[in-house]
XYZ file of C-alpha atoms in Angstrom:
297
model
C 41.328 78.930 71.038
C 43.730 79.433 73.939
C 43.452 82.523 76.070
C 44.631 83.948 79.349
C 41.621 86.031 80.347
C 39.713 84.595 83.293
C 36.062 85.177 82.460
C 33.728 82.861 84.380
C 31.235 80.689 82.575
C 27.589 80.821 83.675
C 27.132 79.251 87.109
C 26.059 75.649 86.917
C 28.810 74.435 84.555
C 29.791 70.767 84.862
C 33.466 69.891 85.255
C 34.915 66.665 83.851
C 38.314 65.731 85.224
C 40.247 62.901 83.599
C 42.250 62.043 80.515
C 42.422 63.977 77.261
C 40.371 61.341 75.413
C 37.278 62.445 77.296
C 37.130 65.643 75.221
C 36.111 63.615 72.187
C 32.467 63.102 73.140
C 29.956 62.962 70.309
C 27.766 66.038 70.411
C 30.234 68.390 72.120
C 29.802 71.860 70.612
C 31.334 75.351 70.856
C 34.719 74.015 71.958
C 37.271 76.503 73.260
C 40.452 76.328 75.323
C 40.797 78.485 78.446
C 44.246 78.973 79.986
C 44.359 80.544 83.435
C 46.538 81.039 86.476
C 45.215 80.686 90.024
C 46.502 82.014 93.361
C 47.829 78.473 93.873
C 49.703 78.336 90.572
C 49.044 76.662 87.232
C 46.504 73.867 86.680
C 47.596 70.663 84.958
C 46.626 71.950 81.499
C 44.316 74.372 79.732
C 40.610 73.900 80.393
C 38.504 72.838 77.412
C 34.998 74.306 77.502
C 31.975 73.512 75.403
C 28.287 72.648 75.314
C 27.043 69.074 75.725
C 23.340 68.167 75.768
C 22.534 71.847 76.229
C 24.732 72.183 79.345
C 28.026 74.054 79.748
C 30.899 71.643 80.407
C 34.543 72.189 81.343
C 37.170 69.475 80.797
C 40.622 69.234 82.364
C 43.325 66.633 81.782
C 44.445 65.689 85.297
C 47.949 64.556 84.336
C 48.388 67.068 81.506
C 48.216 66.215 77.828
C 50.517 63.326 77.091
C 50.387 62.307 80.790
C 53.307 64.425 82.006
C 52.471 64.585 85.730
C 52.837 61.926 88.414
C 50.028 61.783 91.012
C 52.135 63.601 93.628
C 53.174 66.278 91.092
C 49.628 67.345 90.194
C 48.669 70.817 91.427
C 45.358 69.670 92.883
C 44.533 73.026 94.464
C 45.016 74.903 91.191
C 42.936 72.319 89.298
C 39.953 72.551 91.637
C 40.156 76.318 92.100
C 40.346 76.737 88.329
C 37.051 74.877 88.002
C 35.574 77.154 90.682
C 36.754 80.279 88.855
C 35.100 79.026 85.664
C 31.718 78.657 87.354
C 31.768 74.882 87.767
C 29.354 73.562 90.402
C 29.687 69.819 89.719
C 32.773 67.699 88.979
C 32.735 64.219 87.465
C 36.162 62.736 88.153
C 37.100 59.861 85.835
C 39.868 57.592 87.132
C 41.521 54.314 86.276
C 41.707 52.027 89.305
C 42.451 48.510 90.474
C 39.911 46.118 91.977
C 40.481 44.849 95.515
C 37.523 42.448 95.565
C 36.750 39.368 93.446
C 33.251 40.536 92.511
C 34.617 43.701 90.888
C 36.115 42.947 87.489
C 38.255 44.772 84.939
C 36.127 47.067 82.744
C 33.512 47.504 85.482
C 32.707 51.104 86.469
C 32.531 51.799 90.214
C 31.062 54.975 91.714
C 32.870 54.917 95.065
C 31.226 56.739 97.970
C 34.001 56.534 100.587
C 37.749 57.219 100.661
C 40.638 55.840 102.695
C 43.429 58.365 102.163
C 47.006 57.143 102.641
C 48.658 60.039 100.786
C 50.957 62.665 102.319
C 50.235 65.533 99.910
C 48.587 68.901 100.533
C 44.806 68.417 100.480
C 43.383 71.702 101.767
C 43.084 75.321 100.688
C 43.337 76.417 104.319
C 46.280 77.177 106.602
C 48.640 80.132 106.601
C 46.515 82.103 109.037
C 43.048 80.631 108.505
C 41.654 77.370 109.882
C 38.569 75.504 108.701
C 37.315 71.954 109.252
C 34.886 70.596 106.677
C 32.627 67.608 107.233
C 33.721 64.601 105.192
C 31.675 61.703 106.567
C 29.870 61.456 103.215
C 32.603 62.588 100.811
C 30.799 62.450 97.453
C 27.667 64.140 96.157
C 24.700 61.739 96.358
C 22.872 63.465 93.503
C 25.865 63.126 91.175
C 26.415 59.461 92.058
C 22.739 58.609 91.690
C 22.487 60.273 88.277
C 25.706 58.729 86.938
C 24.821 55.248 88.194
C 21.322 55.450 86.717
C 22.783 56.519 83.364
C 25.117 53.529 83.334
C 22.332 51.106 84.215
C 20.088 52.469 81.473
C 22.916 52.002 78.968
C 23.425 48.382 80.031
C 26.966 49.035 81.285
C 28.435 47.098 84.228
C 28.233 49.737 86.951
C 28.375 49.543 90.739
C 27.208 52.195 93.197
C 29.104 52.517 96.469
C 32.372 51.209 97.853
C 35.589 52.508 99.347
C 38.414 53.957 97.253
C 41.863 53.393 98.779
C 44.083 56.310 97.721
C 47.840 55.664 97.748
C 50.659 58.132 97.164
C 52.203 56.335 94.197
C 53.773 56.311 91.723
C 54.668 52.669 92.455
C 51.895 50.103 92.590
C 51.279 48.190 95.834
C 53.230 45.251 97.173
C 51.241 42.017 97.611
C 51.063 42.409 101.387
C 49.791 45.981 101.051
C 47.177 44.946 98.496
C 45.901 42.133 100.714
C 45.788 44.395 103.780
C 43.708 46.934 101.845
C 41.347 44.139 100.799
C 40.852 43.013 104.385
C 40.232 46.602 105.448
C 37.130 46.384 103.258
C 38.212 48.667 100.427
C 36.810 47.978 96.960
C 39.124 49.845 94.572
C 42.590 51.405 94.663
C 43.922 54.514 92.947
C 46.199 57.523 93.430
C 44.224 60.764 92.956
C 40.535 60.900 93.889
C 40.691 61.401 97.669
C 42.759 64.584 97.331
C 40.385 66.001 94.729
C 37.316 65.132 96.803
C 38.563 67.016 99.877
C 39.401 70.131 97.880
C 36.106 70.014 95.979
C 34.236 69.859 99.280
C 36.129 72.911 100.561
C 35.322 74.715 97.306
C 31.640 73.764 97.708
C 31.654 71.871 94.403
C 29.647 68.657 94.053
C 32.050 65.779 93.373
C 31.725 62.170 92.266
C 34.402 59.722 91.192
C 33.799 57.419 88.241
C 36.330 54.612 88.565
C 37.164 52.561 85.467
C 38.496 49.230 86.735
C 41.532 48.101 84.750
C 43.084 45.314 86.849
C 43.106 43.313 90.128
C 46.029 45.247 91.587
C 48.467 42.509 92.758
C 46.462 40.397 95.242
C 44.735 37.952 92.881
C 46.458 34.546 92.817
C 45.023 33.611 89.401
C 45.474 36.945 87.630
C 48.646 38.690 86.494
C 49.831 41.627 88.658
C 48.952 45.079 87.424
C 51.148 46.633 84.713
C 50.999 49.922 82.809
C 50.251 47.972 79.613
C 47.277 46.250 81.290
C 45.896 49.557 82.577
C 46.138 51.307 79.215
C 44.510 48.457 77.294
C 41.509 48.098 79.619
C 41.184 51.874 79.886
C 41.047 52.074 76.094
C 38.278 49.473 76.049
C 36.286 51.258 78.770
C 36.623 54.890 77.728
C 33.740 54.790 75.228
C 31.440 53.455 77.940
C 32.586 56.247 80.250
C 31.861 58.898 77.624
C 28.388 57.458 77.021
C 27.612 57.568 80.765
C 28.852 61.162 81.031
C 26.778 62.315 78.067
C 23.590 60.713 79.391
C 24.172 61.966 82.945
C 24.914 65.530 81.821
C 21.553 65.593 80.032
C 19.810 64.391 83.209
C 21.356 66.779 85.743
C 18.807 69.302 87.053
C 19.524 72.940 86.253
C 19.732 73.785 89.958
C 21.641 71.684 92.463
C 20.991 71.361 96.173
C 17.705 69.464 96.254
C 19.516 66.259 97.252
C 22.849 67.542 98.587
C 24.376 70.232 100.769
C 27.628 70.522 98.798
C 26.909 74.162 97.938
C 27.044 75.185 101.599
C 29.759 72.808 102.821
C 31.847 75.640 104.334
C 29.019 77.136 106.392
C 30.085 77.207 110.038
C 33.441 75.539 109.395
C 35.818 78.546 109.479
C 37.012 78.880 113.069
C 39.465 81.777 112.688
C 38.153 85.178 113.708
C 37.769 87.213 110.521
C 39.781 90.196 111.746
C 42.751 87.872 112.349
C 42.803 86.392 108.848
C 45.699 87.966 106.886
C 44.557 90.189 104.025
C 46.577 88.252 101.452
C 44.934 84.999 102.604
C 41.488 86.538 102.266
C 42.331 87.639 98.732
C 43.712 84.234 97.780
C 40.667 82.377 99.097
C 37.979 84.909 98.202
C 36.545 82.745 95.366
C 35.888 80.078 98.016
C 35.194 81.967 101.251
C 34.001 85.333 99.921
C 30.350 84.761 100.745
C 31.273 84.086 104.375
C 33.343 87.269 104.829
C 31.965 90.587 106.023
C 34.714 92.584 104.397
């Protein structure tokens, strides 16, 4: 049921960001659609809410239904802020990616814990009269990664914890020289979206983890065909059921209260350097869902 009213879900909801096929998880109940606008514009699609394993979940199709949006055309700020407005405290980001290392194979699942960001897109809520500098040395939530990885291991799925995600602007794939340079930089996987999301989620004080479904060897492998759209879609189709099984098991295992193993919920503490009386009123209003608890007025 689509709607335009912006009524928050109970705090503690779990966001799942990926393709539309992720909505079709066995056991998902009380499904509704929630359309909303944010101070940063429209998200990629309506949010799909429901109950899974007794927990409130919120799905969003990153590229829109039918994959209408290129990576640089996604309104990342609206997507993440929309999750915040709906009471989401954790985001599981599901991505297709290429492998940059021979020990990582198509249809593996990699829970990257570092990002090398080569994009040129907007990746902050701040600016326009307010400055803040978040810490990003450890860019993903350790509790989320640990729980997701453990779920995959228990299910007997080929999962890997840790590694660097190289984020490119896209939409073109890499050249061979680029792919080989990224390999020698020590990166494990390559994609086009996760680094931007991770920075915004940190600013919004939302726990974030990226679940990377390996579909190809990019273009560096001498004995494997270079990546194509057809290759990505076929391996993604084969891996999506495994991804849904991991999500379902992890959602059941998440503790009701976060923060015992991470500081994501207070990531903005001490990071806003602009004197409050100098922050424009319209900026305060726009960012209040994120910075409200740090403002005196």
